Short mmCIF file of C-alpha atoms in Angstrom, two decimals:
data_model
loop_
_atom_site.label_atom_id
_atom_site.label_comp_id
_atom_site.label_asym_id
_atom_site.label_seq_id
_atom_site.Cartn_x
_atom_site.Cartn_y
_atom_site.Cartn_z
CA MET G 1 -62.51 74.26 -40.31
CA THR G 2 -65.33 75.28 -37.95
CA GLY G 3 -66.29 73.39 -35.05
CA SER G 4 -64.18 71.78 -32.54
CA SER G 5 -60.39 71.17 -33.58
CA GLY G 6 -58.64 67.89 -33.47
CA LEU G 7 -55.11 67.51 -32.99
CA ASP G 8 -54.51 68.23 -36.48
CA LYS G 9 -55.29 71.92 -35.98
CA ILE G 10 -52.76 72.14 -33.58
CA TYR G 11 -49.85 70.06 -34.94
CA GLY G 12 -50.84 70.66 -38.70
CA ALA G 13 -52.91 68.94 -41.07
CA SER G 14 -49.69 67.04 -41.99
CA PRO G 15 -48.01 64.83 -39.06
CA PRO G 16 -45.26 67.16 -37.13
CA TRP G 17 -42.44 64.89 -38.53
CA LEU G 18 -43.16 66.28 -41.61
CA PRO G 19 -41.24 69.54 -43.38
CA GLY G 20 -42.52 72.46 -41.04
CA GLY G 21 -42.56 70.87 -37.66
CA LEU G 22 -44.24 71.95 -35.15
CA ALA G 23 -44.19 75.59 -36.48
CA GLY G 24 -46.46 74.32 -39.51
CA GLY G 25 -49.12 73.25 -36.90
CA TYR G 26 -48.66 76.34 -34.66
CA SER G 27 -49.09 78.59 -37.47
CA GLN G 28 -52.01 76.90 -39.17
CA ALA G 29 -53.78 77.18 -35.60
CA LEU G 30 -53.26 80.75 -35.76
CA PHE G 31 -53.86 81.33 -39.57
CA ALA G 32 -57.48 79.70 -38.87
CA ALA G 33 -58.00 80.77 -35.11
CA HIS G 34 -61.22 82.64 -36.15
CA LEU G 35 -62.60 79.30 -37.50
CA ILE G 36 -61.85 76.96 -34.94
CA ASP G 37 -63.94 76.42 -31.88
CA HIS G 38 -61.44 75.38 -29.40
CA ILE G 39 -58.14 73.01 -29.04
CA ASP G 40 -59.04 69.57 -28.35
CA LEU G 41 -55.98 67.48 -26.64
CA PRO G 42 -56.13 64.36 -24.98
CA TYR G 43 -54.08 65.52 -21.92
CA GLU G 44 -55.50 68.55 -20.04
CA ALA G 45 -51.87 69.42 -18.85
CA ALA G 46 -50.75 69.46 -22.59
CA GLU G 47 -53.60 71.62 -23.45
CA ALA G 48 -52.60 74.13 -20.53
CA VAL G 49 -49.35 74.32 -21.87
CA VAL G 50 -50.12 74.50 -25.64
CA LEU G 51 -52.80 77.29 -24.82
CA ARG G 52 -50.08 79.18 -23.05
CA ASN G 53 -47.65 78.82 -26.16
CA LEU G 54 -50.49 80.03 -28.17
CA ILE G 55 -51.24 83.02 -26.17
CA ALA G 56 -47.58 84.00 -26.22
CA MET G 57 -47.44 83.80 -30.07
CA ALA G 58 -50.51 85.54 -30.14
CA MET G 59 -49.09 88.40 -28.18
CA ARG G 60 -46.11 88.70 -30.22
CA LEU G 61 -48.33 88.84 -33.38
CA THR G 62 -50.42 91.82 -31.93
CA GLY G 63 -48.16 93.75 -29.74
CA LEU G 64 -49.96 93.10 -26.69
CA ASP G 65 -46.67 91.78 -25.11
CA ARG G 66 -45.01 95.22 -25.39
CA SER G 67 -47.86 97.81 -24.38
CA ARG G 68 -49.42 98.46 -21.15
CA GLY G 69 -52.03 100.40 -19.29
CA SER G 70 -54.61 102.45 -21.09
CA ASP G 71 -52.56 101.50 -24.43
CA TRP G 72 -52.85 97.91 -23.75
CA LYS G 73 -56.74 97.95 -23.19
CA ARG G 74 -57.00 100.15 -26.53
CA LEU G 75 -54.67 97.56 -28.59
CA ARG G 76 -56.76 94.57 -27.08
CA ALA G 77 -60.22 96.32 -28.40
CA ARG G 78 -58.67 96.91 -31.65
CA VAL G 79 -57.26 93.29 -31.97
CA LEU G 80 -60.80 91.92 -31.23
CA GLU G 81 -62.39 94.23 -33.47
CA GLN G 82 -60.26 92.76 -36.21
CA GLY G 83 -61.49 89.42 -35.77
CA ARG G 84 -58.68 87.46 -37.02
CA PHE G 85 -54.84 87.37 -36.72
CA ASP G 86 -52.92 89.24 -39.77
CA GLU G 87 -51.73 86.43 -42.03
CA THR G 88 -48.65 88.26 -43.14
CA LYS G 89 -47.49 88.76 -39.34
CA VAL G 90 -48.25 84.93 -38.78
CA ALA G 91 -45.98 83.97 -41.72
CA ALA G 92 -43.10 86.10 -40.91
CA TYR G 93 -43.16 84.97 -37.04
CA PHE G 94 -42.84 81.43 -37.94
CA ALA G 95 -40.61 81.93 -40.95
CA GLU G 96 -38.30 83.47 -38.10
CA HIS G 97 -38.36 80.83 -35.66
CA ARG G 98 -39.17 77.69 -37.79
CA ALA G 99 -35.89 76.43 -37.39
CA ARG G 100 -36.21 75.86 -33.62
CA MET G 101 -39.56 74.05 -33.96
CA PHE G 102 -38.28 70.59 -35.33
CA LEU G 103 -38.62 67.69 -32.76
CA SER G 104 -35.25 65.95 -33.68
CA ASP G 105 -33.20 69.10 -34.69
CA PRO G 106 -29.43 68.08 -33.58
CA VAL G 107 -28.64 71.62 -32.35
CA ARG G 108 -31.77 73.06 -31.12
CA PRO G 109 -34.56 70.43 -30.94
CA TYR G 110 -38.33 71.76 -29.84
CA ARG G 111 -38.20 72.36 -26.21
CA GLN G 112 -35.35 69.90 -25.47
CA VAL G 113 -31.73 70.26 -24.44
CA ALA G 114 -29.43 68.76 -27.12
CA ALA G 115 -26.50 68.59 -24.74
CA LEU G 116 -28.18 65.96 -22.54
CA ARG G 117 -26.58 63.39 -25.02
CA GLY G 118 -23.35 63.52 -23.60
CA GLN G 119 -24.56 64.50 -19.89
CA CYS G 120 -26.88 61.46 -19.28
CA GLY G 121 -26.35 57.91 -19.31
CA GLU G 122 -28.32 55.30 -20.98
CA TRP G 123 -31.58 56.05 -22.82
CA SER G 124 -34.76 55.52 -21.01
CA ALA G 125 -37.66 53.50 -22.31
CA PRO G 126 -39.74 56.10 -24.25
CA GLY G 127 -43.02 54.89 -21.92
CA LYS G 128 -41.50 57.02 -19.14
CA LEU G 129 -42.40 60.01 -20.92
CA VAL G 130 -46.07 59.33 -21.46
CA TYR G 131 -48.85 59.88 -18.95
CA GLY G 132 -51.01 56.85 -18.83
CA LEU G 133 -48.63 53.93 -19.72
CA PRO G 134 -47.55 51.25 -17.20
CA SER G 135 -44.06 51.90 -15.84
CA GLY G 136 -42.04 49.54 -13.91
CA ASN G 137 -44.40 46.99 -11.92
CA ASN G 138 -47.31 49.53 -11.91
CA HIS G 139 -50.82 48.31 -12.81
CA VAL G 140 -52.03 49.15 -16.52
CA TRP G 141 -54.66 52.11 -16.34
CA PHE G 142 -54.94 53.76 -19.40
CA ASP G 143 -53.03 52.01 -22.07
CA LYS G 144 -51.71 48.49 -22.22
CA ARG G 145 -48.72 49.01 -24.55
CA ASP G 146 -45.49 48.26 -22.80
CA GLU G 147 -43.48 51.10 -21.67
CA ASP G 148 -40.32 49.95 -24.06
CA ALA G 149 -42.31 49.89 -27.17
CA PRO G 150 -41.49 53.17 -29.50
CA VAL G 151 -44.16 55.73 -28.84
CA PRO G 152 -45.76 57.70 -31.89
CA VAL G 153 -44.19 61.12 -32.08
CA HIS G 154 -47.64 62.86 -31.78
CA VAL G 155 -48.13 61.13 -28.59
CA ALA G 156 -44.66 62.30 -27.43
CA ILE G 157 -45.09 65.78 -28.32
CA TRP G 158 -48.37 65.73 -26.07
CA SER G 159 -46.27 64.14 -23.48
CA LEU G 160 -43.27 66.76 -23.74
CA GLU G 161 -45.71 69.66 -23.23
CA ALA G 162 -47.32 68.27 -20.39
CA LEU G 163 -43.86 67.40 -18.70
CA HIS G 164 -42.95 71.01 -18.97
CA GLY G 165 -46.17 71.92 -17.19
CA VAL G 166 -46.99 69.13 -14.48
CA GLY G 167 -43.88 67.34 -14.69
CA ALA G 168 -43.36 65.10 -11.23
CA GLY G 169 -40.78 66.28 -8.86
CA GLY G 170 -38.39 64.24 -7.27
CA GLY G 171 -35.92 61.60 -8.61
CA CYS G 172 -35.18 61.82 -12.25
CA GLY G 173 -32.58 60.60 -14.68
CA ARG G 174 -28.76 61.31 -13.53
CA ARG G 175 -27.04 64.36 -15.30
CA GLN G 176 -23.89 65.12 -15.20
CA LEU G 177 -21.71 68.27 -16.17
CA PRO G 178 -18.09 68.28 -16.90
CA GLY G 179 -16.24 68.93 -13.27
CA ARG G 180 -19.71 68.81 -11.23
CA THR G 181 -21.12 66.07 -9.12
CA ALA G 182 -23.89 63.91 -10.75
CA TRP G 183 -27.30 65.01 -9.68
CA SER G 184 -30.86 63.41 -10.27
CA LYS G 185 -33.70 65.37 -8.53
CA THR G 186 -35.88 68.13 -9.98
CA PRO G 187 -38.75 70.13 -8.68
CA SER G 188 -42.32 69.88 -9.84
CA GLY G 189 -43.79 71.50 -13.08
CA PRO G 190 -45.21 75.26 -12.39
CA TYR G 191 -48.65 73.94 -12.82
CA ARG G 192 -48.83 70.61 -11.11
CA ASN G 193 -51.27 70.34 -8.44
CA THR G 194 -52.79 73.80 -9.47
CA VAL G 195 -55.97 74.57 -11.66
CA SER G 196 -55.66 76.60 -14.67
CA TYR G 197 -58.43 78.84 -15.31
CA PHE G 198 -58.64 80.36 -18.88
CA VAL G 199 -61.54 82.60 -20.56
CA ARG G 200 -63.12 80.81 -23.37
CA GLY G 201 -64.46 82.80 -26.20
CA ARG G 202 -66.84 81.91 -29.13
CA ASN G 203 -63.72 80.59 -31.28
CA LEU G 204 -59.83 79.90 -30.75
CA PHE G 205 -59.00 83.59 -31.90
CA GLU G 206 -61.13 85.37 -28.88
CA THR G 207 -59.74 82.68 -26.36
CA LEU G 208 -56.21 83.76 -27.36
CA VAL G 209 -56.72 87.34 -27.28
CA LEU G 210 -58.65 87.47 -24.13
CA ASN G 211 -56.18 85.62 -22.04
CA CYS G 212 -53.48 87.87 -23.11
CA PRO G 213 -52.37 89.14 -19.68
CA SER G 214 -51.62 92.83 -19.06
CA GLY G 215 -48.22 93.74 -17.43
CA PRO G 216 -45.07 96.00 -17.23
CA PRO G 217 -43.04 96.27 -20.28
CA ALA G 218 -40.55 93.16 -21.06
CA GLU G 219 -37.01 93.33 -20.07
CA ALA G 220 -34.10 92.05 -22.26
CA GLY G 221 -34.43 88.55 -22.76
CA ASP G 222 -38.03 88.10 -22.71
CA LEU G 223 -38.05 85.21 -24.91
CA ALA G 224 -39.99 81.89 -25.64
CA PRO G 225 -37.59 78.74 -25.86
CA TRP G 226 -38.35 78.60 -29.58
CA GLU G 227 -37.32 82.24 -30.01
CA THR G 228 -33.62 81.67 -28.90
CA ASP G 229 -30.86 79.60 -30.11
CA ALA G 230 -29.26 79.41 -26.36
CA ALA G 231 -30.24 76.44 -24.18
CA PRO G 232 -31.07 77.22 -20.43
CA ASP G 233 -27.96 77.59 -18.36
CA PRO G 234 -28.22 74.71 -15.90
CA LEU G 235 -25.81 76.48 -13.51
CA ASN G 236 -27.76 79.37 -13.36
CA PRO G 237 -31.73 78.88 -12.17
CA ALA G 238 -32.04 82.87 -12.20
CA SER G 239 -31.75 82.46 -15.96
CA ALA G 240 -35.39 81.19 -15.88
CA ALA G 241 -36.46 84.37 -13.97
CA VAL G 242 -39.36 85.92 -15.65
CA THR G 243 -38.47 89.02 -17.80
CA GLY G 244 -41.80 89.50 -19.31
CA ARG G 245 -45.19 88.31 -20.19
CA VAL G 246 -43.90 85.74 -22.93
CA SER G 247 -41.12 84.05 -20.61
CA LEU G 248 -43.84 83.95 -17.92
CA LEU G 249 -45.93 81.81 -20.07
CA THR G 250 -43.34 79.62 -21.92
CA GLY G 251 -40.30 79.58 -19.74
CA ARG G 252 -40.66 78.22 -16.26
CA SER G 253 -39.74 74.55 -16.55
CA PRO G 254 -37.74 72.93 -14.12
CA HIS G 255 -37.60 69.75 -16.31
CA ALA G 256 -34.96 69.18 -19.32
CA ALA G 257 -35.61 66.36 -21.73
CA LEU G 258 -34.36 64.67 -25.13
CA LEU G 259 -36.05 62.21 -27.29
CA ASP G 260 -34.42 59.94 -29.61
CA VAL G 261 -36.49 60.08 -32.59
CA ALA G 262 -36.35 57.33 -35.12
CA SER G 263 -34.70 57.69 -38.45
CA ASP G 264 -38.28 58.02 -40.37
CA GLY G 265 -39.49 60.48 -37.66
CA ARG G 266 -42.40 58.83 -36.96
CA SER G 267 -41.90 57.26 -33.66
CA VAL G 268 -39.59 57.94 -30.41
CA ARG G 269 -37.44 55.32 -29.17
CA GLY G 270 -36.17 56.65 -25.96
CA VAL G 271 -36.18 59.64 -23.47
CA GLN G 272 -33.47 61.46 -21.37
CA LEU G 273 -35.69 62.85 -18.63
CA THR G 274 -33.71 65.01 -16.03
CA TRP G 275 -33.40 68.31 -14.30
CA ALA G 276 -32.88 71.42 -15.83
CA PHE G 277 -31.07 73.52 -13.14
CA GLU G 278 -28.46 71.88 -10.85
CA GLY G 279 -28.31 71.65 -7.20
CA PRO G 280 -30.24 70.27 -4.11
CA GLY G 281 -32.97 72.27 -2.86
CA VAL G 282 -32.91 74.66 -6.24
CA THR G 283 -36.05 76.38 -6.71
CA MET G 284 -37.37 78.14 -9.62
CA PRO G 285 -37.66 81.84 -9.38
CA PRO G 286 -41.21 83.09 -7.93
CA ALA G 287 -43.59 84.18 -10.40
CA LEU G 288 -47.58 84.85 -10.28
CA ASP G 289 -49.19 82.77 -12.96
CA PRO G 290 -51.91 85.01 -14.31
CA TYR G 291 -54.34 81.89 -14.83
CA VAL G 292 -53.96 80.56 -11.17
CA ILE G 293 -55.83 81.43 -7.99
CA HIS G 294 -53.43 82.68 -5.32
CA GLU G 295 -53.62 82.97 -1.53
CA HIS G 296 -51.64 84.80 1.04
CA LYS G 297 -49.94 82.13 3.51
CA THR G 298 -48.10 83.10 6.53
CA ASP G 299 -45.36 80.78 7.91
CA SER G 300 -44.40 80.06 11.85
CA ALA G 301 -41.68 82.80 11.44
CA GLY G 302 -44.51 85.44 10.21
CA ASN G 303 -43.36 85.79 6.70
CA GLU G 304 -45.85 86.06 4.08
CA ARG G 305 -45.96 84.17 0.72
CA ILE G 306 -48.29 84.53 -2.27
CA ILE G 307 -49.05 80.76 -3.56
CA PRO G 308 -51.11 79.32 -5.93
CA VAL G 309 -54.10 77.66 -4.43
CA LYS G 310 -53.90 73.71 -4.68
CA ALA G 311 -56.02 71.76 -6.95
CA GLU G 312 -58.76 69.70 -5.29
CA PRO G 313 -60.43 66.85 -7.30
CA SER G 314 -63.50 66.75 -5.07
CA ARG G 315 -63.92 70.81 -5.90
CA ALA G 316 -65.96 71.59 -8.71
CA LEU G 317 -65.34 74.61 -10.97
CA TRP G 318 -68.39 76.40 -10.03
CA ARG G 319 -67.44 76.53 -6.29
CA ASP G 320 -64.75 79.30 -7.35
CA VAL G 321 -66.63 81.23 -9.66
CA ASP G 322 -67.28 83.82 -7.32
CA ALA G 323 -63.40 84.17 -6.53
CA LEU G 324 -63.03 84.42 -10.56
CA LEU G 325 -65.48 87.30 -11.02
CA ALA G 326 -64.07 89.48 -8.13
CA HIS G 327 -62.55 92.45 -9.82
CA THR G 328 -59.23 92.35 -7.68
CA ARG G 329 -55.91 91.03 -8.34
CA PRO G 330 -52.92 89.41 -6.33
CA THR G 331 -50.13 91.72 -5.38
CA PRO G 332 -46.67 90.33 -5.30
CA ALA G 333 -45.60 92.98 -2.49
CA PRO G 334 -45.52 90.88 1.00
CA ARG G 335 -47.38 92.86 3.97
CA SER G 336 -46.13 92.63 7.43
CA ALA G 337 -47.46 89.70 9.39
CA ASP G 338 -50.05 90.46 11.78
CA LEU G 339 -50.38 87.06 13.71
CA ASP G 340 -52.73 85.72 16.24
CA THR G 341 -50.53 84.11 18.55
CA THR G 342 -53.32 81.69 19.54
CA SER G 343 -54.26 80.35 16.16
CA ARG G 344 -51.26 81.42 14.32
CA LYS G 345 -53.58 82.82 11.73
CA ARG G 346 -53.69 86.13 10.20
CA LYS G 347 -56.24 88.52 11.82
CA ASP G 348 -56.76 90.38 8.51
CA GLN G 349 -56.54 87.24 6.22
CA GLN G 350 -57.32 88.16 2.30
CA PRO G 351 -59.59 85.89 0.65
CA PRO G 352 -58.22 84.27 -2.46
CA ALA G 353 -57.24 86.25 -5.21
CA PRO G 354 -58.58 85.38 -8.77
CA PRO G 355 -56.39 85.00 -11.66
CA GLN G 356 -54.93 88.06 -13.14
CA ILE G 357 -56.63 87.36 -16.58
CA PHE G 358 -60.04 87.69 -14.98
CA ALA G 359 -59.19 91.12 -13.34
CA ASP G 360 -58.25 92.15 -16.64
CA LEU G 361 -61.22 90.85 -18.52
CA SER G 362 -63.86 93.39 -18.08
CA SER G 363 -61.50 96.35 -18.46
CA GLY G 364 -61.63 98.42 -21.88
CA LEU G 365 -64.28 96.01 -23.55
CA GLY G 366 -67.36 97.81 -23.10
CA SER G 367 -67.57 99.25 -26.66
CA ARG G 368 -70.35 98.37 -28.86
CA SER G 369 -68.15 96.32 -31.06
CA THR G 370 -66.38 94.48 -28.29
CA ALA G 371 -68.99 94.15 -25.86
CA PRO G 372 -70.44 90.98 -27.51
CA VAL G 373 -67.21 89.26 -27.36
CA LEU G 374 -67.15 89.82 -23.41
CA ARG G 375 -70.71 88.72 -23.00
CA ALA G 376 -70.15 85.53 -24.72
CA ALA G 377 -67.18 84.36 -22.85
CA ARG G 378 -67.08 81.52 -20.38
CA VAL G 379 -64.64 79.95 -17.99
CA ARG G 380 -62.73 76.67 -18.81
CA ALA G 381 -60.78 75.12 -15.99
CA LEU G 382 -57.87 72.60 -16.46
CA SER G 383 -56.13 70.54 -13.72
CA LEU G 384 -53.84 67.69 -12.48
CA ALA G 385 -54.13 66.77 -8.82
CA SER G 386 -51.35 64.65 -7.70
CA LYS G 387 -49.85 63.14 -4.34
CA GLN G 388 -46.08 62.89 -4.69
CA ALA G 389 -45.05 61.41 -8.24
CA SER G 390 -48.36 59.77 -8.76
CA ASP G 391 -50.80 61.47 -11.00
CA VAL G 392 -54.40 61.17 -8.96
CA LEU G 393 -56.71 62.84 -11.41
CA TRP G 394 -56.83 65.13 -14.39
CA TRP G 395 -59.84 67.02 -15.10
CA SER G 396 -61.29 69.77 -17.40
CA ALA G 397 -64.54 71.69 -16.70
CA ASP G 398 -66.44 74.58 -18.60
CA SER G 399 -68.92 76.82 -17.31
CA PRO G 400 -72.39 76.15 -18.90
CA TYR G 401 -73.01 80.05 -19.05
CA ALA G 402 -71.42 83.21 -20.12
CA LEU G 403 -70.36 85.02 -16.78
CA PHE G 404 -68.86 88.50 -17.72
CA ARG G 405 -69.72 91.93 -18.29
CA ALA G 406 -68.09 95.16 -18.84
CA GLU G 407 -66.97 97.72 -16.15
CA GLY G 408 -70.11 99.62 -15.14
CA ASP G 409 -72.65 97.27 -16.46
CA SER G 410 -75.14 96.32 -13.84
CA THR G 411 -75.17 92.73 -13.31
CA LEU G 412 -76.59 90.33 -10.64
CA VAL G 413 -74.20 87.74 -11.79
CA LEU G 414 -71.27 88.45 -9.00
CA PRO G 415 -73.63 89.00 -5.99
CA THR G 416 -75.57 86.06 -6.84
CA ALA G 417 -72.37 83.93 -7.26
CA LYS G 418 -71.33 85.06 -3.94
CA ALA G 419 -74.63 84.64 -2.20
CA ALA G 420 -75.26 81.14 -3.70
CA HIS G 421 -71.52 79.80 -3.03
CA SER G 422 -71.98 81.07 0.57
CA GLU G 423 -75.37 79.47 1.08
CA ALA G 424 -73.90 76.36 -0.58
CA GLU G 425 -71.09 75.99 1.84
CA ASP G 426 -73.04 77.15 5.08
CA THR G 427 -75.50 74.13 3.78
CA CYS G 428 -72.61 71.71 3.28
CA GLY G 429 -71.76 72.43 6.88
CA LEU G 430 -74.94 71.51 8.38
CA LEU G 431 -75.20 68.59 6.16
CA GLU G 432 -71.70 67.25 7.38
CA GLN G 433 -72.77 67.71 11.13
CA ALA G 434 -75.75 65.79 10.37
CA ALA G 435 -73.98 63.03 8.77
CA LYS G 436 -71.42 62.60 11.30
CA ALA G 437 -74.01 62.88 14.19
CA MET G 438 -75.76 60.06 12.40
CA ALA G 439 -72.51 57.98 11.85
CA THR G 440 -71.62 58.44 15.60
CA ASP G 441 -74.89 57.23 16.66
CA MET G 442 -74.56 54.05 14.41
CA CYS G 443 -71.11 53.41 16.01
CA ALA G 444 -72.28 53.47 19.37
CA GLY G 445 -70.72 56.71 20.21
CA ASN G 446 -67.22 56.14 18.69
CA ARG G 447 -66.30 59.35 16.85
CA LYS G 448 -63.30 57.80 15.69
CA LYS G 449 -64.87 54.80 14.00
CA ALA G 450 -67.57 56.92 12.76
CA ALA G 451 -65.18 59.61 11.04
CA GLN G 452 -63.87 56.54 9.00
CA SER G 453 -67.22 55.31 8.03
CA HIS G 454 -68.78 55.90 4.66
CA TRP G 455 -71.85 57.86 5.41
CA PRO G 456 -70.20 61.44 5.68
CA VAL G 457 -68.23 61.06 2.71
CA ASN G 458 -71.08 59.59 0.59
CA THR G 459 -73.44 62.29 1.97
CA LEU G 460 -70.98 65.17 0.91
CA ARG G 461 -70.34 63.76 -2.60
CA LEU G 462 -74.03 63.21 -3.29
CA TYR G 463 -74.89 66.71 -2.19
CA TRP G 464 -72.17 68.51 -4.34
CA ASP G 465 -73.33 66.71 -7.34
CA GLN G 466 -76.81 67.96 -6.80
CA ALA G 467 -76.04 71.15 -5.61
CA GLU G 468 -74.23 72.24 -8.76
CA PRO G 469 -77.51 72.39 -11.23
CA VAL G 470 -78.95 74.67 -8.26
CA PHE G 471 -76.26 77.23 -8.56
CA TRP G 472 -76.12 77.29 -12.31
CA HIS G 473 -80.03 77.77 -12.26
CA ALA G 474 -79.47 80.67 -9.79
CA ILE G 475 -76.87 82.22 -12.24
CA CYS G 476 -79.27 81.76 -15.23
CA GLU G 477 -81.83 83.76 -13.47
CA ALA G 478 -79.23 86.41 -12.59
CA LEU G 479 -78.49 86.85 -16.33
CA GLU G 480 -82.12 87.34 -16.85
CA GLY G 481 -82.24 90.11 -13.96
CA HIS G 482 -83.49 87.99 -11.33
CA ALA G 483 -82.32 88.62 -7.53
CA TYR G 484 -81.08 85.78 -5.78
CA THR G 485 -83.50 84.11 -3.39
CA SER G 486 -82.33 81.90 -0.38
CA GLY G 487 -83.04 78.52 0.75
CA ARG G 488 -82.36 76.61 -2.36
CA PHE G 489 -79.62 74.30 -1.40
CA LEU G 490 -81.79 72.74 1.43
CA PRO G 491 -83.62 70.54 -0.66
CA ALA G 492 -80.40 69.08 -2.09
CA ALA G 493 -79.11 68.61 1.01
CA LEU G 494 -81.69 66.75 2.24
CA ALA G 495 -82.04 64.54 -0.78
CA ALA G 496 -78.46 63.75 -0.56
CA TYR G 497 -78.80 62.77 3.24
CA ASP G 498 -81.78 60.47 2.55
CA GLN G 499 -80.03 58.77 -0.45
CA ALA G 500 -76.85 58.25 1.44
CA THR G 501 -78.59 56.75 4.73
CA ALA G 502 -81.49 54.72 2.87
CA ALA G 503 -79.84 51.59 3.80
CA ALA G 504 -79.03 52.36 7.28
CA ALA G 505 -82.51 53.32 7.71
CA MET G 506 -84.08 49.93 6.90
CA SER G 507 -83.31 48.78 10.34
CA PRO G 508 -84.86 50.02 13.63
CA ARG G 509 -81.94 51.53 15.27
CA GLY G 510 -80.51 52.94 12.08
CA MET G 511 -84.02 54.43 11.33
CA GLN G 512 -83.93 56.12 14.76
CA ALA G 513 -80.44 57.34 14.27
CA VAL G 514 -81.13 58.77 10.60
CA ALA G 515 -84.42 60.69 11.86
CA LYS G 516 -82.67 62.06 14.90
CA ALA G 517 -79.60 63.58 12.81
CA ARG G 518 -81.83 64.70 9.97
CA THR G 519 -83.60 67.21 12.36
CA ILE G 520 -80.26 69.17 12.32
CA LEU G 521 -81.29 70.11 8.47
CA THR G 522 -84.95 70.60 9.23
CA ARG G 523 -84.91 72.61 12.70
CA ARG G 524 -85.72 76.42 11.95
CA LYS G 525 -83.44 79.08 13.28
CA LYS G 526 -84.71 81.10 16.22
CA GLN G 527 -85.97 84.45 15.02
CA PRO G 528 -84.86 87.43 17.17
CA ALA G 529 -87.32 88.61 19.81
CA GLU G 530 -89.34 91.58 18.78
CA LYS G 531 -88.65 94.48 21.14
CA LYS G 532 -91.72 95.67 22.83
CA GLU G 533 -92.80 99.04 22.41
CA ASP G 534 -92.48 101.49 25.70
CA THR G 535 -95.86 102.61 26.16
CA ARG G 536 -94.95 104.60 29.16
#
């Protein structure tokens, strides 16, 4: 069972509709976690949710959900030294919770609400649950099957997990509780339009343990959905409040679903997709996800909030590496607003705070036995960027190099990442200025028309593609102990500019516009004048 895992290692070697349900698949993943490279799911959103589920289970098996402070650090180090999960504890955990891990259980189906059978109207087409299937009059993008066709149960499982992570907000199926007004609107899933950053170890066991977040002791009711017989109270959004690290990772979905599984258990014939908590404007209780970059935002009234940084499809993983490596963490305590009345921005605006899991990572893993685990760790990013209810882009990315060292270790990676990222962004600013100047000249001084032209967009797209290997080469040198030297990104900018403007330069007018704007990149900065010595 070495190498990259397939779905059989998550949902089990036998299909999840056979005896054992999802418990069989999750338990096999934990039994053999030390032999599995990583999980491999077709949807990045499903992978992000399944990883959180497995991390929550790993915390239960190891006790990392209950310890804190220095005890938590020592326990995590001991768990990593063991190299695998205790098979007896894995078997006991799933023996206790196995009954709630069947997709078609009539009382407590896995991550579903059985009461929807009497609270919603007709069943929707099963394809409405599945990402990539055509719906209504939309075009076919990823899958040509009709939305009314039964969906294989394993595809429905992936989609159900993805729904709870990145389900779209807005209109949904109508749900009516006894004595209440029917309602058909829901917020978006907690990870929609964000990037989830995980630490990737040498195998699944290391990945799960390294991604266990620290935190205060759990309150009563810190349970995963499969650990309780109680369904979420639709009249009490506060019941979804985070009470500990397990509920933080598994219990924040605003969506409710129910699947109509065929009698043979091999396909899903219909779905109910609706809201989990009733009321217009209802919002989930706030929480700081440990795998998301957060930033401080101040509204026009001077109130400060800490919110996830939105996903940008055009932004590559390497452009956030310096933020991920910074040994700081977001603080949930709002600070007093200090507004600049002219710009309405904070005078002391804090930089984005890295995910908590990266702030935790380098602490307590400097011993001889655990240092190799830390030194081999990389970064994996998973995201979905969307506009309204339309899914725009799914993506995943892995850092090609290990990036982390224990606290106190001398390393050049962080200063190199900061210096390289800063230079790359500054060079991008010059390149954008040159591309816009060239476009304006080509459009006879019409800046509005120039802004809509293809030259600036194409130039920056080509630049960021060519800048990425430059960045990783600098990181590779830093890992070998070489300090960063500036001036690395200008050749990439010039190459991108020349490539994007090559066609325009074929005409006399275009050649002049291209050459004139190119000087913005090639002109040298004026050196400060040397002070003359006073000879008096």
